[in-house]
Amino acid sequence: MITFIYYLFCAYIVALLIWNYVEENNIYNEILYAFVLMPFLLRVFRIN
Amino acid sequence: MSNKTIRKIIIILFSIIMMIVAGREFLIRLNQREPIVKGPGVTTIAKLSDYFEDIKGTIGDTDVYIMDGDEEGGTVLIISGGHPNEISGVLTNVLFIENANIIKGRVLLIPFANNSGFTAGHPGEAYPMRYTINTEWGSRWFRFGDRWTNPLHQWPDPEVYVHYPSGQSLSGFDIRNLNRCFPGRENGTLTEKVAFAITQLIKKEKVDMTIDLHEAEPMYPVINTIVAHQRAMDIAVFAEMNLSAYEGIRIGKELSPENLHGLTHRELGDYTDTFALLAETCNPIQDPCRGRTDENLLLTGKDDFILKAGKLGLLFVPFDENGSPVDERVGRHTSTVLELINSFSELYPDKEIIISNVPRYSEVIEKGVGHYLLEPEGNL
Ligand SMILES: [Zn+2]
């Protein structure tokens, strides 16, 4: 149950990061979001 | 398309490429399985889930090799990979599986006891994913895992792990340490269920003696030793004497502490009728003061920092320029297992177990572990 909520939470953060990435105008923040996205996406896919 | 959109696409593509590179490695780790050859002495390959249905289809399920002798006798179980980063036990079990000829009694072997731990590396420790043993016909590879169950398979850890059934408090992360989860719990975590399955196997197969193979870092006091449950101490004493008298192997013996719970040598002895023993060799890659962490260190056990620590008197084992090579560690384990079986057979002649064709300490050192590994079919 906790695991399920955890994955939902991860997916939510992924969605927020992608949303922020699309809206962002500053190149450094864009790079930051693209990098921060990686571990969360890998976790949502249950790869790491 | 605006410049901004193109820039965004390039950045996200770059990120996706990096995810694919990293993700590929993680996926390999999750799914790779080394080939193990079914040796001439192996009668059947069972599954741990045959003894506890609940773990069927989970990553906790693992192979149990059963070797029946020509004559009836006692039953011994050899466990390795309870800690997947302690490789000498796994290789020792593989040497038995691929070479042993059982003349009398039965030998059961679980080479990859914590199968989930073999799918992970420890974060921040730079562990290699696998290691290769060279043979006369080519090479064989084996997984190098983490000491703990993969958090992908069991999560989250509590702040404090309360061991069942003793109620002893342990570090939270040790809830994923198989050798802190015995005798196991039927409706517990994955790791507790695996421990429970092993305990069930010991009961159902009426295992007379259980030998759990481990390795430790040179700075850890419990090293190059046999740890015995109080009922199994006689067996350890005889084995220790014979190992030092006939093979020149200096090995200690220790009594399993009554109040240290969750370990095989305590709980399997308390909760089943088996004689529970554990053997440790020296594995420098586990030591926090080690230098470069790679396959070379894992297999040769040579490290300048540990050497320096030894000169400062900080180690619990003799350590020199020769390091602690895997051939020596596996040789120690094969001789220790054979000698424990001999001692058991002498003490309980009606449960005698006789094994031939397994190399001892000096032979493994002389010819190398690779000499005793068979070529898997279809090996390229
Ligand atoms: Zn261990």
Tab-separated table of C-alpha atoms and ligand atoms in Angstrom:
chain	number	residue	atom	x	y	z
A	1	MET	CA	0.000	0.000	0.000
A	2	ILE	CA	2.767	2.421	1.001
A	3	THR	CA	4.683	1.304	-2.069
A	4	PHE	CA	1.688	2.051	-4.286
A	5	ILE	CA	1.271	5.566	-2.846
A	6	TYR	CA	4.996	6.077	-3.260
A	7	TYR	CA	4.850	5.268	-6.957
A	8	LEU	CA	1.822	7.520	-7.411
A	9	PHE	CA	3.761	10.276	-5.719
A	10	CYS	CA	6.754	9.682	-8.013
A	11	ALA	CA	4.497	9.833	-11.062
A	12	TYR	CA	3.028	13.104	-9.771
A	13	ILE	CA	6.519	14.599	-9.422
A	14	VAL	CA	7.348	13.437	-12.941
A	15	ALA	CA	4.249	15.216	-14.224
A	16	LEU	CA	5.154	18.387	-12.318
A	17	LEU	CA	8.715	18.321	-13.645
A	18	ILE	CA	7.564	17.905	-17.234
A	19	TRP	CA	5.012	20.720	-16.776
A	20	ASN	CA	7.700	23.011	-15.344
A	21	TYR	CA	10.085	22.042	-18.119
A	22	VAL	CA	7.577	23.009	-20.817
A	23	GLU	CA	6.736	26.331	-19.097
A	24	GLU	CA	10.320	27.302	-18.258
A	25	ASN	CA	12.138	30.042	-20.204
A	26	ASN	CA	15.550	29.942	-18.557
A	27	ILE	CA	17.971	27.445	-20.205
A	28	TYR	CA	19.740	26.550	-16.933
A	29	ASN	CA	16.467	25.650	-15.273
A	30	GLU	CA	15.480	23.614	-18.322
A	31	ILE	CA	18.688	21.572	-18.028
A	32	LEU	CA	18.094	21.197	-14.299
A	33	TYR	CA	14.549	19.857	-14.796
A	34	ALA	CA	15.671	17.477	-17.535
A	35	PHE	CA	18.315	16.012	-15.206
A	36	VAL	CA	16.150	15.843	-12.103
A	37	LEU	CA	13.530	14.022	-14.155
A	38	MET	CA	15.805	11.028	-14.800
A	39	PRO	CA	15.788	9.184	-11.437
A	40	PHE	CA	12.049	9.775	-10.951
A	41	LEU	CA	11.164	8.420	-14.371
A	42	LEU	CA	13.415	5.376	-13.880
A	43	ARG	CA	11.710	4.774	-10.550
A	44	VAL	CA	8.220	5.046	-12.043
A	45	PHE	CA	9.190	2.435	-14.639
A	46	ARG	CA	10.528	0.240	-11.795
A	47	ILE	CA	13.981	0.104	-13.331
A	48	ASN	CA	15.893	1.468	-10.375
B	1	MET	CA	9.313	26.063	-34.701
B	2	SER	CA	10.839	28.630	-32.394
B	3	ASN	CA	14.407	28.465	-31.153
B	4	LYS	CA	13.097	27.837	-27.673
B	5	THR	CA	11.166	24.734	-28.731
B	6	ILE	CA	14.188	23.322	-30.587
B	7	ARG	CA	16.343	23.965	-27.500
B	8	LYS	CA	13.830	22.174	-25.287
B	9	ILE	CA	13.697	19.168	-27.605
B	10	ILE	CA	17.495	18.907	-27.697
B	11	ILE	CA	17.809	19.064	-23.920
B	12	ILE	CA	15.081	16.487	-23.302
B	13	LEU	CA	16.547	14.185	-25.969
B	14	PHE	CA	19.900	14.382	-24.234
B	15	SER	CA	18.231	13.513	-20.937
B	16	ILE	CA	16.397	10.559	-22.522
B	17	ILE	CA	19.641	9.213	-23.996
B	18	MET	CA	21.254	9.343	-20.561
B	19	MET	CA	18.216	7.594	-19.074
B	20	ILE	CA	18.493	4.839	-21.674
B	21	VAL	CA	22.211	4.355	-20.969
B	22	ALA	CA	21.661	4.159	-17.200
B	23	GLY	CA	18.374	2.269	-17.449
B	24	ARG	CA	19.924	-0.367	-19.690
B	25	GLU	CA	22.549	-1.136	-17.041
B	26	PHE	CA	19.914	-1.316	-14.297
B	27	LEU	CA	17.766	-3.627	-16.428
B	28	ILE	CA	20.714	-5.923	-17.126
B	29	ARG	CA	21.349	-6.097	-13.395
B	30	LEU	CA	17.715	-6.941	-12.734
B	31	ASN	CA	17.469	-9.684	-15.326
B	32	GLN	CA	20.896	-11.264	-15.772
B	33	ARG	CA	21.340	-14.861	-14.588
B	34	GLU	CA	24.663	-16.648	-14.716
B	35	PRO	CA	24.764	-20.153	-16.194
B	36	ILE	CA	25.188	-22.941	-13.635
B	37	VAL	CA	25.938	-26.421	-14.963
B	38	LYS	CA	23.976	-29.316	-13.526
B	39	GLY	CA	26.878	-31.526	-12.441
B	40	PRO	CA	26.863	-35.332	-12.661
B	41	GLY	CA	26.014	-35.610	-8.950
B	42	VAL	CA	22.896	-33.427	-9.091
B	43	THR	CA	19.702	-35.498	-8.827
B	44	THR	CA	17.115	-32.724	-9.113
B	45	ILE	CA	16.886	-28.957	-9.134
B	46	ALA	CA	14.019	-27.943	-6.872
B	47	LYS	CA	12.718	-24.475	-6.050
B	48	LEU	CA	12.669	-22.837	-2.655
B	49	SER	CA	8.959	-22.163	-3.281
B	50	ASP	CA	8.394	-25.941	-3.208
B	51	TYR	CA	8.757	-25.539	0.560
B	52	PHE	CA	6.738	-22.328	0.915
B	53	GLU	CA	4.235	-21.564	-1.856
B	54	ASP	CA	3.991	-17.859	-1.041
B	55	ILE	CA	7.308	-16.957	-2.664
B	56	LYS	CA	6.414	-18.684	-5.951
B	57	GLY	CA	6.708	-16.244	-8.835
B	58	THR	CA	8.583	-13.686	-6.711
B	59	ILE	CA	12.226	-12.675	-6.982
B	60	GLY	CA	12.731	-14.425	-3.627
B	61	ASP	CA	12.307	-17.834	-5.219
B	62	THR	CA	15.606	-19.539	-5.918
B	63	ASP	CA	17.059	-22.881	-7.035
B	64	VAL	CA	17.718	-25.681	-4.570
B	65	TYR	CA	20.136	-28.291	-5.907
B	66	ILE	CA	19.586	-31.765	-4.531
B	67	MET	CA	22.346	-34.363	-4.689
B	68	ASP	CA	21.328	-37.841	-3.535
B	69	GLY	CA	24.026	-40.349	-2.611
B	70	ASP	CA	24.059	-44.002	-3.614
B	71	GLU	CA	23.655	-45.082	0.012
B	72	GLU	CA	21.392	-43.632	2.674
B	73	GLY	CA	22.935	-41.402	5.304
B	74	GLY	CA	22.596	-37.938	6.797
B	75	THR	CA	21.502	-34.717	5.062
B	76	VAL	CA	23.543	-31.516	4.872
B	77	LEU	CA	22.406	-28.145	3.525
B	78	ILE	CA	24.951	-25.647	2.197
B	79	ILE	CA	23.702	-22.061	1.894
B	80	SER	CA	25.538	-19.235	0.116
B	81	GLY	CA	24.527	-15.872	-1.270
B	82	GLY	CA	22.632	-14.933	1.888
B	83	HIS	CA	24.856	-11.904	1.375
B	84	PRO	CA	25.240	-11.582	-2.405
B	85	ASN	CA	28.448	-9.531	-2.156
B	86	GLU	CA	30.288	-12.412	-0.449
B	87	ILE	CA	31.405	-14.390	-3.470
B	88	SER	CA	33.553	-17.216	-2.077
B	89	GLY	CA	30.480	-19.026	-0.729
B	90	VAL	CA	28.670	-18.883	-4.072
B	91	LEU	CA	31.725	-20.217	-5.907
B	92	THR	CA	32.153	-22.971	-3.299
B	93	ASN	CA	28.549	-24.051	-3.796
B	94	VAL	CA	29.039	-24.021	-7.568
B	95	LEU	CA	32.165	-26.208	-7.202
B	96	PHE	CA	30.106	-28.709	-5.194
B	97	ILE	CA	27.196	-28.613	-7.680
B	98	GLU	CA	29.429	-29.143	-10.705
B	99	ASN	CA	31.956	-31.611	-9.248
B	100	ALA	CA	30.765	-33.468	-6.174
B	101	ASN	CA	30.032	-37.154	-6.199
B	102	ILE	CA	27.861	-38.149	-3.241
B	103	ILE	CA	28.676	-41.659	-2.109
B	104	LYS	CA	26.548	-41.655	1.019
B	105	GLY	CA	23.860	-39.324	2.366
B	106	ARG	CA	22.305	-36.258	0.736
B	107	VAL	CA	23.599	-32.781	-0.012
B	108	LEU	CA	21.213	-29.852	-0.620
B	109	LEU	CA	22.606	-26.577	-1.915
B	110	ILE	CA	21.150	-23.068	-2.191
B	111	PRO	CA	23.780	-21.019	-4.037
B	112	PHE	CA	21.765	-17.765	-4.346
B	113	ALA	CA	19.868	-17.580	-1.063
B	114	ASN	CA	18.911	-13.905	-1.285
B	115	ASN	CA	18.133	-13.852	-4.986
B	116	SER	CA	16.813	-10.282	-4.855
B	117	GLY	CA	20.119	-8.996	-3.474
B	118	PHE	CA	21.856	-10.309	-6.602
B	119	THR	CA	19.894	-7.798	-8.703
B	120	ALA	CA	21.253	-4.712	-6.933
B	121	GLY	CA	24.492	-2.970	-6.241
B	122	HIS	CA	25.004	-0.886	-3.146
B	123	PRO	CA	24.397	2.829	-3.825
B	124	GLY	CA	27.643	4.782	-3.639
B	125	GLU	CA	29.908	1.745	-3.269
B	126	ALA	CA	30.989	1.419	-6.924
B	127	TYR	CA	30.382	-2.319	-6.898
B	128	PRO	CA	31.089	-4.114	-10.198
B	129	MET	CA	27.967	-5.748	-11.707
B	130	ARG	CA	29.593	-9.096	-12.309
B	131	TYR	CA	32.909	-10.895	-12.164
B	132	THR	CA	34.598	-13.346	-14.473
B	133	ILE	CA	36.518	-16.490	-13.591
B	134	ASN	CA	38.945	-17.706	-16.241
B	135	THR	CA	38.999	-21.396	-17.069
B	136	GLU	CA	40.984	-23.618	-19.423
B	137	TRP	CA	38.179	-23.528	-22.014
B	138	GLY	CA	37.109	-19.886	-21.684
B	139	SER	CA	35.495	-17.961	-18.873
B	140	ARG	CA	32.460	-18.010	-16.616
B	141	TRP	CA	30.716	-14.966	-15.189
B	142	PHE	CA	28.796	-14.525	-11.951
B	143	ARG	CA	26.618	-11.781	-10.489
B	144	PHE	CA	27.997	-9.562	-7.769
B	145	GLY	CA	25.160	-8.218	-5.655
B	146	ASP	CA	24.405	-6.209	-2.585
B	147	ARG	CA	24.416	-7.404	1.024
B	148	TRP	CA	20.732	-6.463	1.286
B	149	THR	CA	17.525	-7.294	-0.579
B	150	ASN	CA	16.966	-4.918	-3.529
B	151	PRO	CA	14.831	-1.965	-2.272
B	152	LEU	CA	12.846	-2.279	-5.525
B	153	HIS	CA	11.527	-5.559	-4.139
B	154	GLN	CA	11.105	-4.585	-0.504
B	155	TRP	CA	10.406	-1.035	0.576
B	156	PRO	CA	10.289	1.053	2.749
B	157	ASP	CA	12.640	0.251	5.647
B	158	PRO	CA	11.443	1.094	9.150
B	159	GLU	CA	13.480	3.354	11.455
B	160	VAL	CA	14.061	0.375	13.723
B	161	TYR	CA	13.755	-3.204	12.583
B	162	VAL	CA	12.126	-5.364	15.233
B	163	HIS	CA	13.192	-8.953	14.682
B	164	TYR	CA	10.494	-11.608	14.712
B	165	PRO	CA	9.937	-13.495	16.989
B	166	SER	CA	12.611	-12.334	19.476
B	167	GLY	CA	11.538	-8.672	19.479
B	168	GLN	CA	15.186	-7.560	19.345
B	169	SER	CA	15.751	-4.090	17.851
B	170	LEU	CA	18.133	-3.860	14.905
B	171	SER	CA	19.069	-1.164	12.380
B	172	GLY	CA	16.176	-0.350	10.048
B	173	PHE	CA	17.971	-1.415	6.865
B	174	ASP	CA	18.703	-4.859	8.331
B	175	ILE	CA	15.066	-5.738	7.672
B	176	ARG	CA	16.445	-6.463	4.175
B	177	ASN	CA	19.389	-8.500	5.525
B	178	LEU	CA	18.532	-12.187	5.084
B	179	ASN	CA	20.971	-13.192	7.804
B	180	ARG	CA	19.048	-11.066	10.317
B	181	CYS	CA	15.620	-12.424	9.347
B	182	PHE	CA	15.771	-16.055	10.468
B	183	PRO	CA	13.775	-18.093	11.390
B	184	GLY	CA	11.516	-15.995	9.140
B	185	ARG	CA	7.850	-15.092	9.179
B	186	GLU	CA	5.061	-16.619	7.111
B	187	ASN	CA	3.243	-13.328	6.512
B	188	GLY	CA	6.284	-11.057	6.771
B	189	THR	CA	8.407	-9.092	4.313
B	190	LEU	CA	9.950	-10.716	1.235
B	191	THR	CA	13.226	-11.286	3.114
B	192	GLU	CA	11.414	-12.794	6.105
B	193	LYS	CA	9.479	-15.077	3.752
B	194	VAL	CA	12.692	-16.305	2.112
B	195	ALA	CA	14.110	-17.053	5.578
B	196	PHE	CA	10.859	-18.814	6.490
B	197	ALA	CA	11.081	-20.920	3.308
B	198	ILE	CA	14.635	-22.009	4.165
B	199	THR	CA	13.537	-22.935	7.698
B	200	GLN	CA	10.646	-24.963	6.214
B	201	LEU	CA	13.049	-26.729	3.850
B	202	ILE	CA	15.261	-27.715	6.797
B	203	LYS	CA	12.248	-29.130	8.644
B	204	LYS	CA	10.724	-30.954	5.666
B	205	GLU	CA	13.980	-32.418	4.386
B	206	LYS	CA	15.116	-33.265	7.945
B	207	VAL	CA	18.442	-31.513	7.380
B	208	ASP	CA	20.925	-32.766	9.982
B	209	MET	CA	23.510	-30.039	9.470
B	210	THR	CA	23.290	-26.576	7.859
B	211	ILE	CA	26.411	-24.722	6.771
B	212	ASP	CA	25.982	-21.048	5.838
B	213	LEU	CA	28.902	-19.573	3.857
B	214	HIS	CA	29.941	-15.948	4.272
B	215	GLU	CA	32.805	-13.487	3.915
B	216	ALA	CA	33.783	-10.519	6.069
B	217	GLU	CA	35.956	-7.427	5.777
B	218	PRO	CA	39.465	-7.621	7.309
B	219	MET	CA	38.551	-4.995	9.921
B	220	TYR	CA	35.671	-7.121	11.204
B	221	PRO	CA	36.478	-9.347	14.202
B	222	VAL	CA	34.391	-12.324	13.055
B	223	ILE	CA	36.574	-13.516	10.167
B	224	ASN	CA	38.375	-16.690	9.049
B	225	THR	CA	36.270	-18.537	11.534
B	226	ILE	CA	33.493	-21.015	12.102
B	227	VAL	CA	30.522	-19.803	14.149
B	228	ALA	CA	28.565	-22.634	15.727
B	229	HIS	CA	25.263	-22.987	17.502
B	230	GLN	CA	25.866	-24.556	20.942
B	231	ARG	CA	24.535	-27.938	19.778
B	232	ALA	CA	26.978	-27.880	16.847
B	233	MET	CA	30.086	-26.807	18.761
B	234	ASP	CA	31.589	-30.327	18.887
B	235	ILE	CA	31.455	-30.514	15.101
B	236	ALA	CA	33.221	-27.138	14.795
B	237	VAL	CA	35.932	-28.093	17.310
B	238	PHE	CA	36.827	-31.331	15.495
B	239	ALA	CA	36.770	-29.588	12.123
B	240	GLU	CA	39.014	-26.797	13.345
B	241	MET	CA	41.571	-29.273	14.736
B	242	ASN	CA	41.663	-31.290	11.530
B	243	LEU	CA	41.883	-28.203	9.303
B	244	SER	CA	44.917	-26.900	11.175
B	245	ALA	CA	46.577	-30.308	11.676
B	246	TYR	CA	46.230	-31.706	8.144
B	247	GLU	CA	45.910	-28.689	5.893
B	248	GLY	CA	47.628	-25.919	7.840
B	249	ILE	CA	44.482	-23.773	7.701
B	250	ARG	CA	44.288	-21.441	10.652
B	251	ILE	CA	40.643	-20.995	11.442
B	252	GLY	CA	38.920	-19.813	14.597
B	253	LYS	CA	35.749	-21.123	16.168
B	254	GLU	CA	33.156	-19.132	17.991
B	255	LEU	CA	30.018	-19.892	19.880
B	256	SER	CA	26.910	-18.255	18.429
B	257	PRO	CA	25.853	-15.562	20.928
B	258	GLU	CA	22.532	-16.454	22.549
B	259	ASN	CA	21.202	-12.913	22.345
B	260	LEU	CA	22.130	-12.032	18.779
B	261	HIS	CA	19.013	-12.792	16.792
B	262	GLY	CA	18.103	-13.379	13.188
B	263	LEU	CA	21.298	-15.190	12.195
B	264	THR	CA	21.388	-18.715	10.757
B	265	HIS	CA	23.739	-20.077	13.421
B	266	ARG	CA	21.356	-18.919	16.159
B	267	GLU	CA	17.819	-19.284	14.848
B	268	LEU	CA	18.121	-22.393	12.661
B	269	GLY	CA	19.680	-24.179	15.640
B	270	ASP	CA	16.943	-22.934	17.984
B	271	TYR	CA	13.901	-23.416	15.748
B	272	THR	CA	14.839	-26.635	13.937
B	273	ASP	CA	16.738	-29.812	14.813
B	274	THR	CA	19.606	-28.981	12.440
B	275	PHE	CA	23.173	-28.411	13.592
B	276	ALA	CA	23.706	-24.804	12.474
B	277	LEU	CA	27.157	-23.533	11.489
B	278	LEU	CA	28.495	-20.541	9.587
B	279	ALA	CA	31.936	-20.043	8.025
B	280	GLU	CA	33.628	-16.729	7.160
B	281	THR	CA	36.540	-15.939	4.840
B	282	CYS	CA	38.253	-12.590	4.195
B	283	ASN	CA	36.855	-10.368	1.422
B	284	PRO	CA	38.678	-7.007	1.200
B	285	ILE	CA	36.104	-5.402	-1.165
B	286	GLN	CA	33.733	-5.212	1.825
B	287	ASP	CA	36.151	-3.138	3.869
B	288	PRO	CA	35.311	0.563	4.194
B	289	CYS	CA	39.004	1.540	4.095
B	290	ARG	CA	39.594	-0.110	0.699
B	291	GLY	CA	40.865	1.834	-2.298
B	292	ARG	CA	39.788	1.328	-5.894
B	293	THR	CA	36.712	-0.884	-5.957
B	294	ASP	CA	36.691	-3.116	-8.998
B	295	GLU	CA	36.636	-6.711	-10.169
B	296	ASN	CA	40.383	-6.947	-9.640
B	297	LEU	CA	40.045	-6.149	-5.932
B	298	LEU	CA	37.159	-8.602	-5.650
B	299	LEU	CA	39.193	-11.461	-7.145
B	300	THR	CA	42.732	-10.745	-5.892
B	301	GLY	CA	41.915	-9.118	-2.574
B	302	LYS	CA	44.976	-6.865	-3.018
B	303	ASP	CA	44.669	-3.351	-1.674
B	304	ASP	CA	47.307	-0.844	-0.557
B	305	PHE	CA	45.077	0.868	1.984
B	306	ILE	CA	44.135	-2.377	3.714
B	307	LEU	CA	47.813	-3.357	3.642
B	308	LYS	CA	48.601	-0.100	5.409
B	309	ALA	CA	45.797	-0.745	7.919
B	310	GLY	CA	47.347	-4.159	8.551
B	311	LYS	CA	50.750	-2.602	9.278
B	312	LEU	CA	49.005	-0.325	11.787
B	313	GLY	CA	47.549	-3.377	13.487
B	314	LEU	CA	43.933	-2.571	12.650
B	315	LEU	CA	43.003	-5.893	11.045
B	316	PHE	CA	41.742	-9.157	12.479
B	317	VAL	CA	43.475	-11.315	9.843
B	318	PRO	CA	47.074	-11.624	8.682
B	319	PHE	CA	47.298	-9.536	5.493
B	320	ASP	CA	50.285	-9.039	3.182
B	321	GLU	CA	51.166	-8.047	-0.393
B	322	ASN	CA	49.539	-11.246	-1.677
B	323	GLY	CA	46.120	-9.985	-0.632
B	324	SER	CA	43.270	-12.409	-0.183
B	325	PRO	CA	42.783	-14.115	-3.570
B	326	VAL	CA	39.501	-15.787	-4.419
B	327	ASP	CA	41.181	-19.191	-4.961
B	328	GLU	CA	42.412	-19.151	-1.373
B	329	ARG	CA	39.029	-18.060	-0.008
B	330	VAL	CA	37.124	-20.717	-1.960
B	331	GLY	CA	39.735	-23.315	-0.945
B	332	ARG	CA	39.220	-22.433	2.695
B	333	HIS	CA	35.473	-22.875	2.285
B	334	THR	CA	35.640	-26.214	0.403
B	335	SER	CA	38.007	-27.658	3.009
B	336	THR	CA	35.916	-26.256	5.871
B	337	VAL	CA	32.684	-27.712	4.459
B	338	LEU	CA	34.307	-31.104	3.799
B	339	GLU	CA	35.861	-31.147	7.251
B	340	LEU	CA	32.583	-30.178	8.965
B	341	ILE	CA	30.897	-33.026	7.087
B	342	ASN	CA	33.677	-35.439	8.159
B	343	SER	CA	33.425	-34.341	11.785
B	344	PHE	CA	29.637	-34.701	11.726
B	345	SER	CA	29.987	-38.173	10.207
B	346	GLU	CA	32.465	-39.247	12.874
B	347	LEU	CA	30.284	-37.948	15.687
B	348	TYR	CA	27.062	-39.387	14.238
B	349	PRO	CA	28.135	-42.514	12.317
B	350	ASP	CA	24.527	-43.599	11.653
B	351	LYS	CA	24.061	-40.346	9.711
B	352	GLU	CA	27.311	-40.592	7.793
B	353	ILE	CA	27.784	-38.434	4.665
B	354	ILE	CA	30.577	-39.276	2.221
B	355	ILE	CA	31.511	-36.963	-0.659
B	356	SER	CA	34.259	-37.377	-3.225
B	357	ASN	CA	35.656	-35.317	-6.088
B	358	VAL	CA	35.507	-31.903	-4.362
B	359	PRO	CA	38.896	-30.114	-4.369
B	360	ARG	CA	40.408	-29.068	-1.059
B	361	TYR	CA	42.333	-25.936	-0.049
B	362	SER	CA	45.725	-26.785	-1.596
B	363	GLU	CA	44.165	-28.118	-4.810
B	364	VAL	CA	41.994	-25.030	-5.358
B	365	ILE	CA	44.997	-22.769	-4.750
B	366	GLU	CA	47.205	-24.809	-7.074
B	367	LYS	CA	44.752	-25.195	-9.967
B	368	GLY	CA	42.453	-22.223	-9.412
B	369	VAL	CA	38.665	-22.097	-9.085
B	370	GLY	CA	38.317	-21.934	-12.887
B	371	HIS	CA	39.792	-25.422	-13.259
B	372	TYR	CA	36.741	-26.849	-11.500
B	373	LEU	CA	34.063	-24.954	-13.438
B	374	LEU	CA	32.334	-26.871	-16.220
B	375	GLU	CA	31.593	-25.452	-19.651
B	376	PRO	CA	27.887	-24.549	-19.980
B	377	GLU	CA	26.150	-25.956	-23.049
B	378	GLY	CA	25.833	-23.463	-25.868
B	379	ASN	CA	28.479	-21.276	-24.261
B	380	LEU	CA	29.903	-18.812	-26.753
C	1	ZN	ZN	27.788	-12.389	5.316
